[in-house]
């Protein structure tokens, strides 16, 4: 993978009351050149966040002294950096509410280190280039030129309707991140965000028909069931590695 | 109270007058009395108190006649002196008035006593009923009270489970006539009609008259009380019916209260059970999964360490730890799902979704376990949306895919197809595994069922398909297993309800 950068790596604040989980997270992150700060309780976590200013927070929801969601809210009061939430396989509602309270992503326990690292890289990269500073986004054969309002597949321009482009654009701005249905509705129908989610689904179907190599098995625009949609990054696309099994 | 002419009371009143004559004669003999009219007021008074107004009036009149006998000349009814006439008239008026008043008082007293008795009976009834633990006990108590209140035979009919309509209590030893049973049943069945009274009279050809009363709400729990009225019709006065009604009302109130108490208890019990189950689920998922998360996470870190990833055998081992931990986690998930199903806690959150999303979600979740297989995806273009809980259906599909992967040989292809048919959506998972015979196709979804022919090659708890079936059915769908027979592969077909499509789209294509 990357070269270990002993002191210069990004600082991850791991908030988890389970020592065994903290132990493998520490090893896993350090092997990839990250620096680590650890907290066992919500209080400790907030103190450390203020003192150390981490580049990334990994927050376990099952803390002994506070509800994970309230820690997230307290952090979001002043902390602009990315937060990844660790949750047990829980209700989709909880995931949605965490994302809307400002979590950047979630990983469901049990998870492999590779999965968490991939998510961490995506959110850190987004912080490095806020608001799609990159004028052009590339993933697989898809190219999205924000400035020119152009989309092409394998170099061939694709004609999208304004709404379809708006949907792809907002997912592109938050490249790699899950956006909930409600967040997308607010972007696309700002006057009427409580409009039927069906519209969004139909819009997504049409967009996929235009840009997906196989609309039946979307590669770029993936659905997080009952939560929302995500535009995969190149890394996520490679990690998915489903293509060889599919025809 | 029933007013009837009682000749005996009049005789007794006359007797009182005769008894009063004794002190009158003695007084007349001992002292020259001007008049004994005062003495003869007494029988009227006593008769009024004891026997009521009628006999009191008779006693007063008789007393007046007797008084006149004592005026000189003795023992003649001739009244000659004006003072005697005045005396007689006054004493008669006084006696009559007193008699009337006393009679009214007595009647009132009797009414009060009767009311008191009825109130006491009802009080006894309700206090007895209060201790009743079930419907049958209430019926029996009410029947016993009816029998006491009317001093008549009471038969209690009810329909109880497995026995149909029958007498469950009777004060007399005799078996009730079929005609009576039939009458009671008809009366009970007629209760749904708005005009059907709660009390009615049945005249049986051979069994005399019966008062039929209803108890309880319509339905399997109602009862009918039959009170034997003999053949005298005046016993069926409004009063009997009224007191029967008050007893019935008390019974009905108690039945309702019992129902409410029962419902309340059940609800509390359910709430406690729910709370307990939630705690259990919470703790099982937390206590078992936290160490699992550490195992899987640690193994995943190890497998990327240079010292191990450069050594294929060690790398295989560390990957095996991770994948087995994942398998254990799915087993725990199955157990939790079964707990949810058994507790009736499955509450689908319906949404209108693209079925392709559900299929893809299931494929993503099983990618690791299906690795190395040829998986063919055949989704019809422009599939209609379905109205389901996508998470539950995805889990069902995951279980079906895992099952196919488990039973079909390691490289056998799997085909997933989806299409619309007959106003529903079909998702089919086709494998080329050992297939099913007729018997297995019926058995396959039963909990813990595993085909015996496959027991040697398959692990797992056999829960997967049972959970899949329950999840799909909770969404208003169904699963059917299809197989040409042993060795010919299996197709699992899910039928799902379609969403109602709305016209009009916001898109500007």
XYZ file of C-alpha atoms in Angstrom:
756
model
C 0.000 0.000 0.000
C 1.365 3.461 0.801
C 4.652 4.250 2.511
C 4.378 4.556 6.289
C 4.686 8.247 7.137
C 5.498 8.016 10.772
C 4.828 11.535 11.977
C 3.202 13.251 9.075
C 0.229 10.946 8.610
C -3.312 12.088 9.311
C -4.442 11.831 12.931
C -7.391 9.518 13.589
C -9.354 9.809 16.821
C -10.821 6.378 17.608
C -13.712 6.502 20.078
C -14.612 3.009 21.293
C -15.038 1.471 24.728
C -13.869 -1.999 23.595
C -10.083 -2.340 24.059
C -9.857 -5.217 21.546
C -11.480 -3.167 18.843
C -9.237 -0.183 19.594
C -6.230 -2.489 19.433
C -6.823 -3.739 15.903
C -7.879 -0.283 14.722
C -4.642 1.120 16.089
C -2.529 -1.524 14.365
C -4.522 -1.335 11.155
C -4.323 2.458 10.923
C -0.676 2.661 11.966
C 0.311 0.084 9.349
C -1.135 2.486 6.794
C 0.777 5.474 8.143
C -1.975 7.095 10.217
C -1.406 8.485 13.691
C -3.852 7.493 16.396
C -5.537 9.014 19.434
C -7.852 6.807 21.493
C -10.821 7.603 23.710
C -12.964 5.223 25.762
C -15.744 7.560 26.767
C -17.697 10.413 25.255
C -16.155 12.906 27.699
C -12.630 11.807 26.922
C -13.440 11.888 23.234
C -14.656 15.475 23.282
C -11.641 16.599 25.336
C -9.239 14.861 22.962
C -11.002 16.251 19.921
C -10.562 19.771 21.270
C -6.928 19.251 22.295
C -5.610 17.221 19.384
C -7.716 18.440 16.449
C -7.847 15.094 14.619
C -8.132 14.857 10.843
C -10.687 12.050 11.141
C -12.957 10.723 13.866
C -14.041 7.074 14.023
C -16.948 6.905 16.452
C -18.465 3.749 17.915
C -22.122 4.281 18.742
C -22.195 1.936 21.739
C -20.466 4.112 24.325
C -21.046 3.549 28.037
C -21.588 7.155 29.096
C -23.471 8.704 26.207
C -25.538 8.014 23.171
C -23.312 8.026 20.087
C -25.681 10.357 18.267
C -25.296 12.998 20.986
C -21.493 12.760 20.743
C -21.831 13.290 17.011
C -24.002 16.359 17.577
C -21.589 17.761 20.167
C -18.689 17.254 17.753
C -20.551 18.775 14.853
C -21.013 21.947 16.903
C -17.466 22.960 16.090
C -15.585 20.086 14.432
C -15.527 20.366 10.629
C -13.544 17.194 9.892
C -14.959 13.881 8.703
C -16.669 11.442 11.096
C -17.160 7.754 10.341
C -19.626 5.922 12.559
C -19.265 2.280 13.615
C -22.633 0.681 14.241
C -23.981 -2.806 14.732
C -26.306 -3.971 12.011
C -29.073 -1.636 12.944
C -32.150 -0.122 11.523
C -31.728 1.860 8.367
C -33.543 4.714 10.080
C -30.619 5.091 12.463
C -28.144 5.257 9.598
C -30.246 7.885 7.868
C -30.528 10.006 11.003
C -26.760 9.788 11.645
C -25.965 10.817 8.101
C -28.362 13.731 8.397
C -26.790 14.713 11.739
C -23.486 15.081 9.946
C -21.809 11.667 9.868
C -19.856 11.289 6.637
C -20.210 7.538 6.407
C -20.962 4.448 8.469
C -19.447 0.996 8.682
C -21.483 -1.874 10.060
C -19.819 -4.162 12.591
C -18.304 -6.632 12.080
C -16.119 -5.144 9.338
C -12.734 -5.768 7.821
C -9.950 -3.205 8.153
C -9.722 -2.784 4.387
C -13.316 -1.596 4.237
C -12.812 1.007 6.967
C -9.549 2.216 5.419
C -11.216 2.646 2.044
C -13.976 4.766 3.591
C -11.411 6.753 5.590
C -9.464 7.593 2.428
C -12.591 8.708 0.618
C -13.694 11.082 3.373
C -10.177 12.436 3.872
C -9.782 13.121 0.185
C -13.055 14.992 0.173
C -11.789 17.209 2.979
C -8.611 17.878 0.991
C -10.691 19.086 -1.968
C -13.820 20.648 -0.523
C -16.757 21.471 -2.777
C -15.451 19.544 -5.757
C -12.473 21.838 -6.253
C -11.473 19.404 -8.961
C -13.062 20.693 -12.133
C -13.279 17.190 -13.545
C -14.296 13.944 -11.849
C -13.287 10.584 -13.283
C -14.422 7.168 -12.232
C -14.120 4.115 -14.474
C -15.126 5.231 -17.948
C -17.308 8.007 -16.607
C -16.119 11.593 -16.756
C -17.993 14.496 -15.200
C -16.856 18.035 -16.024
C -18.453 20.350 -13.466
C -17.383 23.565 -15.135
C -18.476 22.602 -18.636
C -21.568 20.760 -17.358
C -20.508 17.837 -19.464
C -20.732 14.112 -18.972
C -19.042 11.542 -21.134
C -18.649 7.774 -21.176
C -15.456 6.415 -22.710
C -15.011 9.838 -24.327
C -18.479 9.823 -25.888
C -20.663 12.703 -24.628
C -23.879 11.724 -22.891
C -26.898 14.002 -23.064
C -28.586 14.377 -19.698
C -31.679 16.348 -18.768
C -31.078 19.225 -16.317
C -32.542 17.218 -13.419
C -30.481 14.140 -14.280
C -27.353 16.274 -14.432
C -28.250 17.940 -11.139
C -28.538 14.517 -9.476
C -25.212 13.314 -10.868
C -23.587 16.633 -9.962
C -24.636 16.586 -6.312
C -23.486 12.978 -5.962
C -20.241 13.989 -7.676
C -19.655 16.902 -5.279
C -19.936 14.401 -2.408
C -18.045 11.797 -4.365
C -17.934 8.471 -2.511
C -20.320 9.552 0.236
C -23.841 8.248 0.832
C -26.458 10.940 0.454
C -29.826 10.186 2.010
C -33.034 10.429 0.023
C -34.007 13.534 1.945
C -30.671 15.246 1.365
C -31.003 14.607 -2.363
C -34.622 15.756 -2.447
C -33.598 19.034 -0.788
C -30.960 19.572 -3.459
C -33.141 18.685 -6.429
C -36.516 20.056 -5.334
C -35.560 22.836 -2.923
C -39.065 24.365 -3.005
C -40.688 21.025 -2.381
C -38.316 18.735 -0.491
C -41.188 16.638 0.875
C -42.130 15.568 -2.618
C -42.496 11.844 -3.220
C -39.217 9.889 -3.085
C -40.614 7.935 -6.030
C -39.622 10.856 -8.265
C -36.039 10.529 -7.104
C -36.061 6.779 -7.760
C -37.467 7.192 -11.242
C -34.918 9.925 -11.947
C -32.119 7.641 -10.739
C -33.378 4.829 -12.966
C -33.258 7.091 -16.018
C -29.813 8.409 -15.137
C -28.509 4.869 -14.753
C -29.975 3.880 -18.098
C -27.866 6.628 -19.654
C -24.508 6.235 -17.926
C -24.258 2.695 -16.538
C -22.576 0.040 -18.713
C -25.086 -2.456 -17.289
C -28.068 -0.638 -15.741
C -29.228 -3.926 -14.188
C -26.023 -4.050 -12.142
C -24.998 -0.421 -11.564
C -21.280 0.155 -11.142
C -21.114 3.923 -10.537
C -24.428 4.880 -8.977
C -25.029 2.441 -6.154
C -28.043 2.149 -3.925
C -27.744 1.854 -0.165
C -31.079 0.141 0.486
C -33.515 2.288 2.430
C -30.783 4.861 3.057
C -29.797 6.640 -0.111
C -27.372 6.693 -3.063
C -23.646 6.927 -3.536
C -21.427 7.693 -6.541
C -18.536 5.274 -6.235
C -14.939 6.466 -6.319
C -12.354 4.612 -8.376
C -11.123 2.920 -5.213
C -14.623 1.786 -4.284
C -15.171 0.572 -7.822
C -11.982 -1.529 -7.701
C -12.869 -2.860 -4.258
C -16.331 -3.924 -5.396
C -14.665 -6.238 -7.924
C -17.921 -7.743 -9.018
C -17.380 -7.139 -12.716
C -15.631 -10.413 -13.476
C -18.527 -12.471 -12.105
C -21.106 -10.521 -14.057
C -21.982 -10.837 -17.640
C -95.340 -6.605 45.639
C -98.420 -8.333 44.307
C -101.865 -7.248 45.570
C -104.304 -10.091 45.982
C -107.483 -10.607 48.017
C -106.474 -12.801 50.916
C -109.653 -14.115 52.670
C -107.554 -15.396 55.515
C -106.423 -11.879 56.393
C -110.039 -10.768 56.737
C -110.789 -13.722 58.992
C -107.805 -12.835 61.129
C -109.021 -9.221 61.278
C -112.413 -10.437 62.451
C -110.579 -12.566 64.986
C -108.822 -9.466 66.275
C -112.184 -7.793 66.774
C -113.384 -10.864 68.645
C -110.276 -10.767 70.831
C -110.864 -7.093 71.554
C -114.353 -7.938 72.698
C -112.943 -9.756 75.744
C -111.440 -6.646 77.469
C -114.463 -4.665 76.332
C -116.849 -7.041 78.117
C -114.603 -7.089 81.220
C -114.435 -3.323 81.304
C -118.172 -2.926 80.890
C -118.768 -5.411 83.686
C -116.212 -3.835 86.035
C -116.851 -0.150 85.369
C -119.941 1.516 83.941
C -118.351 2.732 80.717
C -120.065 5.251 78.570
C -118.486 3.759 75.397
C -115.989 1.093 74.360
C -115.341 2.694 70.952
C -111.686 3.348 71.866
C -111.112 -0.350 72.511
C -112.501 -1.252 69.115
C -110.111 1.110 67.385
C -107.277 -1.192 68.328
C -108.195 -4.173 66.084
C -108.353 -1.843 63.099
C -104.949 -0.479 63.963
C -103.374 -3.889 64.466
C -105.033 -5.290 61.342
C -103.666 -2.372 59.350
C -100.152 -3.055 60.517
C -100.357 -6.820 60.104
C -102.650 -7.439 57.180
C -102.905 -4.237 55.201
C -105.578 -1.704 54.352
C -108.491 -3.948 53.337
C -108.642 -6.065 56.499
C -108.129 -2.889 58.578
C -111.224 -1.281 57.057
C -113.201 -4.443 57.704
C -112.003 -4.509 61.303
C -112.997 -0.861 61.760
C -116.499 -1.495 60.430
C -116.894 -4.620 62.548
C -115.535 -2.714 65.542
C -118.180 -0.038 65.010
C -120.921 -2.658 64.943
C -119.518 -4.185 68.140
C -119.290 -0.751 69.786
C -122.945 -0.202 69.141
C -123.691 -3.466 70.921
C -122.195 -2.081 74.114
C -124.404 1.016 74.256
C -127.245 0.604 76.711
C -129.326 -1.386 76.209
C -126.509 -3.815 76.051
C -126.106 -6.241 73.145
C -128.484 -4.551 70.786
C -127.392 -2.735 67.667
C -130.004 -0.122 68.189
C -128.431 3.295 68.665
C -130.835 5.730 70.284
C -128.942 8.562 71.928
C -127.437 11.309 69.744
C -124.233 11.315 71.791
C -123.821 7.635 71.016
C -124.301 8.298 67.283
C -121.666 11.014 67.372
C -119.307 8.728 69.283
C -119.878 5.930 66.847
C -119.364 8.066 63.768
C -116.216 9.710 65.169
C -114.727 6.421 66.289
C -115.513 4.881 62.931
C -113.860 7.758 61.065
C -110.816 7.615 63.352
C -110.580 3.843 62.975
C -110.868 4.059 59.196
C -108.309 6.832 58.948
C -105.870 5.124 61.248
C -106.404 1.893 59.344
C -105.751 3.552 56.042
C -102.649 5.308 57.276
C -101.271 2.261 58.960
C -102.003 0.219 55.870
C -100.117 2.626 53.666
C -97.220 2.659 56.085
C -97.143 -1.093 56.029
C -97.183 -1.204 52.255
C -94.314 1.259 52.186
C -92.409 -0.743 54.721
C -92.905 -3.868 52.681
C -91.666 -2.114 49.583
C -88.628 -0.840 51.431
C -87.937 -4.325 52.740
C -88.325 -5.776 49.305
C -85.957 -3.176 47.873
C -83.521 -3.808 50.658
C -83.642 -7.514 49.978
C -83.033 -6.944 46.306
C -80.205 -4.531 46.971
C -78.672 -6.994 49.369
C -78.981 -9.744 46.793
C -77.344 -7.586 44.184
C -74.680 -6.609 46.649
C -74.021 -10.238 47.456
C -74.062 -10.965 43.762
C -71.571 -8.285 42.876
C -69.247 -9.063 45.758
C -69.372 -12.713 44.847
C -68.839 -11.914 41.196
C -65.942 -9.634 41.990
C -63.963 -12.673 43.009
C -64.811 -14.567 39.843
C -61.755 -15.376 37.809
C -63.360 -16.282 34.548
C -66.472 -16.052 32.456
C -67.813 -19.452 33.459
C -67.610 -18.536 37.150
C -69.623 -15.371 36.518
C -72.282 -17.312 34.646
C -72.610 -19.778 37.475
C -72.861 -17.106 40.145
C -75.526 -15.243 38.183
C -77.495 -18.451 37.689
C -77.315 -19.275 41.387
C -78.595 -15.813 42.248
C -81.454 -16.082 39.825
C -82.430 -19.357 41.414
C -82.295 -17.787 44.902
C -84.090 -14.614 43.947
C -87.034 -16.325 42.294
C -86.897 -19.576 44.229
C -87.265 -21.405 41.000
C -85.351 -23.796 38.859
C -82.724 -22.119 36.712
C -80.906 -23.767 33.849
C -77.783 -22.136 32.441
C -76.947 -22.722 28.815
C -73.736 -21.818 27.097
C -71.780 -22.805 24.052
C -68.400 -24.013 25.145
C -65.558 -25.169 23.016
C -65.944 -28.559 21.463
C -69.289 -29.205 23.086
C -71.592 -26.862 21.251
C -74.667 -25.497 22.908
C -75.478 -27.273 26.142
C -76.642 -26.853 29.702
C -73.676 -26.196 31.978
C -75.558 -25.778 35.231
C -78.953 -26.628 36.499
C -80.485 -26.502 39.920
C -82.797 -29.407 39.265
C -81.467 -32.843 38.698
C -83.579 -33.489 35.664
C -81.989 -33.170 32.283
C -83.536 -30.194 30.485
C -85.908 -31.085 27.712
C -84.598 -30.914 24.191
C -87.307 -28.392 23.449
C -85.897 -26.083 26.128
C -82.332 -26.445 24.836
C -83.571 -25.667 21.364
C -85.556 -22.657 22.576
C -82.534 -21.317 24.424
C -80.330 -21.771 21.374
C -82.771 -19.992 19.093
C -83.110 -17.193 21.597
C -79.332 -16.863 21.763
C -78.956 -16.839 18.003
C -81.682 -14.289 17.571
C -79.802 -11.819 19.735
C -78.029 -10.188 16.859
C -81.313 -8.769 15.630
C -81.906 -5.240 16.797
C -85.433 -6.076 17.900
C -84.453 -9.091 19.949
C -85.119 -8.470 23.619
C -82.720 -9.401 26.357
C -85.474 -11.246 28.206
C -88.218 -13.287 26.609
C -90.731 -15.977 27.427
C -90.808 -19.405 25.892
C -93.860 -21.610 26.147
C -92.831 -25.196 25.722
C -95.476 -27.689 24.658
C -94.685 -30.043 27.515
C -92.434 -28.096 29.797
C -94.536 -25.152 30.863
C -93.336 -21.594 30.810
C -89.742 -20.445 30.895
C -88.275 -17.014 31.229
C -85.209 -16.778 29.000
C -82.511 -14.218 29.830
C -79.349 -13.407 27.941
C -75.978 -12.836 29.502
C -72.801 -11.555 27.918
C -72.011 -10.147 24.509
C -72.982 -11.939 21.338
C -70.435 -14.451 20.304
C -69.044 -17.717 21.528
C -69.006 -16.493 25.118
C -72.645 -15.673 25.631
C -74.928 -17.624 27.898
C -78.687 -18.017 28.317
C -80.434 -18.467 31.638
C -83.769 -20.224 31.637
C -85.960 -19.661 34.700
C -88.801 -22.141 35.178
C -92.041 -20.217 35.630
C -94.387 -23.150 35.982
C -97.707 -22.564 34.333
C -99.177 -19.642 36.241
C -99.034 -16.680 34.005
C -99.206 -13.899 36.557
C -95.745 -14.844 37.822
C -94.404 -13.303 34.671
C -95.100 -9.859 35.950
C -92.871 -6.966 35.096
C -91.288 -7.203 38.497
C -89.671 -10.557 37.922
C -88.427 -9.388 34.579
C -87.102 -6.204 36.171
C -85.201 -8.005 38.874
C -83.937 -10.525 36.342
C -82.677 -7.576 34.325
C -80.894 -6.009 37.256
C -79.172 -9.296 38.026
C -78.232 -9.650 34.360
C -76.918 -6.119 34.209
C -74.689 -6.756 37.165
C -73.434 -9.899 35.459
C -72.878 -8.109 32.169
C -70.943 -5.337 33.892
C -68.728 -7.881 35.559
C -68.177 -9.698 32.311
C -67.118 -6.477 30.708
C -64.875 -5.645 33.623
C -63.373 -9.093 33.421
C -62.754 -8.597 29.711
C -61.103 -5.269 30.361
C -58.985 -6.648 33.156
C -57.994 -9.545 30.991
C -57.089 -7.283 28.096
C -55.162 -5.012 30.432
C -53.244 -7.905 31.928
C -52.465 -9.277 28.508
C -51.269 -5.910 27.316
C -49.020 -5.468 30.327
C -47.695 -8.963 29.843
C -47.048 -8.226 26.194
C -45.272 -5.015 27.043
C -43.114 -6.806 29.585
C -42.357 -9.548 27.086
C -41.501 -7.012 24.421
C -39.216 -5.146 26.767
C -37.540 -8.374 27.828
C -37.126 -9.470 24.231
C -35.631 -6.157 23.241
C -33.165 -6.384 26.103
C -32.317 -9.941 25.126
C -31.853 -9.069 21.458
C -29.784 -6.088 22.395
C -27.552 -8.057 24.707
C -27.197 -11.072 22.421
C -26.303 -8.934 19.481
C -23.916 -6.859 21.545
C -22.345 -9.554 23.703
C -21.798 -11.999 20.859
C -20.933 -9.557 18.166
C -18.429 -7.396 19.939
C -15.883 -10.220 20.261
C -16.729 -11.247 16.703
C -15.992 -7.753 15.469
C -12.609 -7.920 17.231
C -11.827 -11.321 15.724
C -12.802 -10.332 12.202
C -11.100 -6.956 12.422
C -7.897 -8.386 13.870
C -7.781 -11.137 11.246
C -8.292 -8.579 8.489
C -5.385 -6.525 9.827
C -3.177 -9.633 10.069
C -3.905 -10.699 6.513
C -2.493 -7.416 5.196
C 0.671 -7.586 7.328
C 3.722 -8.172 5.095
C 4.937 -11.079 7.246
C 1.726 -12.960 6.610
C 0.609 -11.831 3.166
C 3.971 -13.006 1.792
C 3.310 -16.506 3.169
C 0.361 -18.079 1.298
C -0.524 -20.671 3.948
C -0.578 -18.126 6.747
C -2.453 -15.697 4.546
C -5.072 -18.388 3.851
C -5.429 -19.015 7.565
C -5.948 -15.403 8.451
C -8.491 -15.040 5.648
C -10.260 -18.146 6.929
C -10.547 -16.616 10.393
C -12.124 -13.516 8.933
C -14.555 -15.388 6.727
C -15.569 -17.805 9.495
C -16.165 -14.885 11.814
C -18.388 -13.458 9.114
C -20.235 -16.751 8.898
C -20.738 -16.856 12.643
C -22.094 -13.340 12.470
C -24.662 -14.422 9.888
C -25.695 -17.315 12.122
C -26.266 -14.886 14.974
C -28.243 -12.691 12.623
C -30.390 -15.711 11.731
C -31.041 -16.409 15.395
C -32.012 -12.810 15.971
C -34.293 -12.897 12.939
C -35.991 -16.032 14.238
C -36.445 -14.412 17.629
C -38.052 -11.440 15.962
C -40.353 -13.662 13.904
C -41.369 -15.810 16.859
C -42.088 -12.759 18.950
C -44.278 -11.378 16.197
C -42.045 -8.348 16.063
C -41.749 -8.248 12.292
C -43.074 -4.928 11.187
C -42.248 -4.329 7.563
C -41.542 -0.708 6.657
C -43.113 -0.585 3.261
C -41.561 1.501 0.565
C -41.868 1.640 -3.204
C -38.552 0.534 -4.598
C -36.827 -0.598 -7.744
C -36.533 -4.404 -7.466
C -33.151 -4.204 -9.211
C -31.852 -2.354 -6.128
C -32.916 -5.235 -3.891
C -31.322 -7.844 -6.160
C -28.098 -5.845 -6.360
C -28.017 -5.338 -2.603
C -28.288 -9.079 -2.099
C -25.576 -9.719 -4.694
C -23.241 -7.219 -3.011
C -23.792 -8.875 0.363
C -23.099 -12.357 -0.994
C -20.296 -11.417 -3.398
C -17.678 -13.030 -1.193
C -19.569 -16.310 -0.855
C -20.455 -16.476 -4.538
C -16.905 -15.692 -5.613
C -15.681 -18.021 -8.364
C -19.180 -18.878 -9.559
C -20.746 -17.756 -12.759
C -23.650 -15.628 -11.673
C -25.976 -14.583 -14.456
C -28.250 -11.622 -13.925
C -31.311 -11.516 -16.168
C -33.484 -8.584 -15.204
C -36.215 -7.576 -17.625
C -35.852 -3.992 -18.763
C -38.051 -1.402 -17.098
C -39.139 -3.557 -14.199
C -42.066 -2.054 -12.331
C -41.417 -0.916 -8.764
C -42.489 -3.156 -5.896
C -44.076 -2.181 -2.611
C -42.118 -4.050 0.076
C -39.727 -3.563 2.951
C -36.544 -3.683 0.854
C -34.341 -4.708 3.772
C -36.459 -7.763 4.625
C -36.744 -8.899 1.025
C -33.001 -8.379 0.533
C -32.313 -10.597 3.558
C -34.664 -13.262 2.166
C -32.845 -13.133 -1.148
C -29.459 -13.333 0.608
C -30.600 -16.464 2.436
C -31.829 -18.037 -0.806
C -28.571 -17.217 -2.601
C -26.538 -18.669 0.265
C -28.654 -21.770 0.220
C -28.097 -22.177 -3.515
C -24.360 -21.690 -3.028
C -24.366 -24.214 -0.202
C -26.079 -27.050 -2.043
C -24.909 -26.569 -5.611
C -21.403 -27.841 -6.420
C -18.611 -25.295 -6.038
C -18.565 -23.987 -9.583
C -22.189 -24.553 -10.621
C -23.676 -21.395 -12.112
C -26.512 -19.458 -10.496
C -29.021 -17.411 -12.474
C -31.068 -14.589 -11.014
C -33.932 -13.308 -13.075
C -36.717 -10.834 -12.504
C -39.812 -10.086 -14.538
C -43.385 -8.995 -14.223
C -46.162 -11.562 -14.491
C -49.897 -11.505 -13.683
C -49.654 -8.158 -11.951
C -46.871 -9.272 -9.631
C -43.102 -9.298 -9.753
C -41.183 -12.558 -9.875
C -37.594 -12.831 -8.732
C -36.217 -16.286 -9.447
C -32.957 -17.796 -8.201
C -31.987 -20.835 -10.225
C -29.220 -23.212 -9.252
C -27.943 -26.452 -10.755
C -27.717 -28.250 -7.455
C -29.168 -31.573 -6.365
C -32.770 -30.417 -6.843
C -35.736 -31.490 -4.786
C -38.180 -34.349 -4.819
C -41.894 -33.783 -4.170
C -41.623 -34.389 -0.461
C -38.619 -32.117 -0.034
C -40.289 -29.320 -1.967
C -43.027 -29.337 0.657
C -40.658 -29.678 3.587
C -37.954 -27.290 2.549
C -39.193 -24.208 4.387
C -39.824 -25.867 7.685
C -37.644 -24.666 10.462
C -34.463 -26.631 10.885
C -35.395 -28.794 7.964
C -32.468 -29.955 5.920
C -32.775 -32.381 3.092
C -31.357 -35.667 4.287
C -29.672 -36.279 1.000
C -27.652 -33.122 1.521
C -27.000 -33.394 5.224
C -23.465 -34.563 4.612
C -22.361 -31.645 2.474
C -24.181 -28.760 4.079
C -23.539 -26.971 7.289
C -25.728 -24.270 8.655
C -28.683 -24.355 10.933
C -31.316 -24.831 8.260
C -32.946 -21.609 9.346
C -32.152 -19.580 6.291
C -35.033 -20.682 4.093
C -37.583 -20.630 6.910
C -36.591 -17.022 7.611
C -36.696 -16.154 3.905
C -40.220 -17.509 3.606
C -41.460 -15.619 6.655
C -39.858 -12.366 5.521
C -41.318 -12.587 2.042
C -44.766 -13.454 3.358
C -44.622 -10.557 5.796
C -44.324 -8.380 2.696
C -47.427 -9.853 1.124
C -45.385 -12.057 -1.183
C -44.808 -15.766 -1.455
C -42.026 -18.213 -2.261
C -42.398 -21.354 -4.289
C -39.662 -23.925 -4.774
C -39.607 -25.475 -8.225
C -37.599 -28.487 -9.222
C -37.750 -30.988 -12.058
C -36.742 -33.564 -9.465
C -33.584 -34.884 -7.810
C -30.410 -33.954 -9.710
C -32.168 -31.351 -11.848
C -31.464 -28.186 -9.882
C -33.839 -25.925 -7.976
C -35.506 -22.618 -8.762
C -36.742 -20.483 -5.895
C -39.401 -18.125 -7.085
C -40.363 -15.034 -5.100
C -43.648 -13.322 -5.903
C -43.820 -9.723 -4.765
C -46.633 -7.147 -4.853
C -46.208 -4.257 -7.276
C -46.230 -0.617 -6.265
C -49.047 1.603 -7.380
C -47.515 3.729 -10.069
C -48.291 7.405 -10.101
C -48.798 9.310 -13.260
C -46.690 12.328 -13.971
C -42.970 12.721 -13.474
C -40.969 15.713 -12.478
C -38.282 14.868 -14.984
C -37.770 17.082 -17.943
C -36.531 14.522 -20.380
